[in-house]
CSV table of C-alpha atoms in Angstrom, one decimal:
chain,number,residue,atom,x,y,z
A,1,MET,CA,5.5,36.6,2.6
A,2,ARG,CA,9.1,37.8,2.0
A,3,MET,CA,10.0,36.8,5.5
A,4,LEU,CA,8.7,33.3,4.9
A,5,ALA,CA,10.6,33.1,1.6
A,6,SER,CA,13.8,34.3,3.4
A,7,VAL,CA,13.4,31.7,6.1
A,8,ILE,CA,13.0,28.9,3.6
A,9,ILE,CA,16.0,30.1,1.6
A,10,ALA,CA,18.1,30.3,4.8
A,11,ILE,CA,17.1,26.8,5.8
A,12,GLN,CA,18.1,25.5,2.4
A,13,LEU,CA,21.4,27.2,2.6
A,14,VAL,CA,22.1,25.7,6.0
A,15,LEU,CA,21.1,22.2,4.9
A,16,LEU,CA,22.5,22.1,1.4
A,17,GLY,CA,25.5,24.5,1.8
A,18,PRO,CA,27.8,22.0,3.4
A,19,LEU,CA,27.1,19.5,0.6
A,20,PHE,CA,28.0,22.0,-2.0
A,21,LEU,CA,31.1,23.3,-0.2
A,22,LEU,CA,32.4,19.8,0.5
A,23,TYR,CA,31.4,18.0,-2.7
A,24,GLY,CA,30.5,20.6,-5.3
A,25,GLN,CA,26.9,19.3,-5.5
A,26,VAL,CA,23.8,19.2,-3.5
A,27,ASP,CA,22.4,15.8,-4.4
A,28,PRO,CA,23.0,13.6,-1.3
A,29,CYS,CA,23.5,10.4,-3.3
A,30,ARG,CA,26.1,12.0,-5.6
A,31,ALA,CA,27.8,13.4,-2.5
A,32,LEU,CA,27.8,10.0,-0.9
A,33,ALA,CA,29.4,8.5,-4.1
A,34,LYS,CA,32.1,11.2,-4.0
A,35,GLU,CA,32.7,10.5,-0.3
A,36,ILE,CA,33.0,6.7,-1.0
A,37,ALA,CA,35.4,7.4,-3.8
A,38,LEU,CA,37.5,9.8,-1.7
A,39,ARG,CA,37.7,7.2,1.1
A,40,ALA,CA,38.7,4.4,-1.3
A,41,GLU,CA,41.3,6.6,-2.9
A,42,ALA,CA,42.7,7.5,0.6
A,43,ALA,CA,42.8,3.9,1.6
A,44,GLY,CA,44.7,3.0,-1.5
A,45,GLY,CA,45.7,-0.5,-2.3
A,46,LEU,CA,46.1,-2.6,-5.5
A,47,GLY,CA,42.3,-3.1,-6.1
A,48,VAL,CA,41.7,0.7,-5.9
A,49,ALA,CA,44.6,1.4,-8.3
A,50,ILE,CA,43.3,-1.2,-10.8
A,51,GLU,CA,39.7,0.1,-10.5
A,52,ASP,CA,40.9,3.7,-10.9
A,53,ALA,CA,43.0,2.8,-14.0
A,54,PHE,CA,40.1,1.2,-15.8
A,55,GLY,CA,37.3,3.5,-14.6
A,56,ASN,CA,36.3,6.3,-12.4
A,57,LEU,CA,35.9,5.5,-8.7
A,58,GLU,CA,33.1,8.0,-8.3
A,59,VAL,CA,31.2,6.6,-11.2
A,60,ASN,CA,31.6,3.0,-9.8
A,61,ALA,CA,30.4,4.2,-6.4
A,62,ARG,CA,27.3,5.8,-8.1
A,63,ARG,CA,26.5,2.5,-9.7
A,64,ASP,CA,26.8,0.8,-6.3
A,65,ILE,CA,24.4,3.2,-4.6
A,66,ALA,CA,21.9,3.7,-7.5
A,67,ASP,CA,19.2,1.7,-5.9
A,68,ARG,CA,19.2,3.8,-2.7
A,69,SER,CA,16.7,6.5,-1.9
A,70,THR,CA,17.7,10.0,-1.1
A,71,GLY,CA,16.9,9.4,2.6
A,72,GLU,CA,19.1,6.4,2.7
A,73,CYS,CA,21.9,8.4,1.1
A,74,VAL,CA,21.5,11.1,3.7
A,75,VAL,CA,21.6,8.6,6.6
A,76,GLU,CA,24.7,6.9,5.1
A,77,LEU,CA,26.4,10.2,4.5
A,78,PHE,CA,25.9,11.3,8.1
A,79,GLU,CA,27.2,7.9,9.2
A,80,ASN,CA,30.3,8.4,7.1
A,81,TRP,CA,30.8,11.8,8.6
A,82,GLY,CA,30.4,10.3,12.0
A,83,GLY,CA,33.0,7.7,11.2
A,84,ARG,CA,35.4,10.5,10.2
A,85,VAL,CA,34.9,12.3,13.5
A,86,THR,CA,35.3,9.2,15.6
A,87,GLY,CA,38.1,7.8,13.4
A,88,ALA,CA,36.2,4.6,12.6
A,89,ALA,CA,37.2,2.9,9.3
A,90,GLU,CA,34.4,2.0,7.0
């Protein structure tokens, strides 16, 4: 029984550890919102500067993805990571 519990905890650490290390949270939708905000901030531009001055980019991104399921957030997060690796702009 302890072995099973240890395996489950190890699997959770492997799956959720990167989210916590990269974004400080384990919710995939919040991590996606933070990823979107970080990408927008890195891209810069006048629209981003205005939006950042009157609100928080991450909060606005959360509002935009509020209707997505956890599975959809996970898929989109992996697509964003793939875009980083391949250098594709989103």
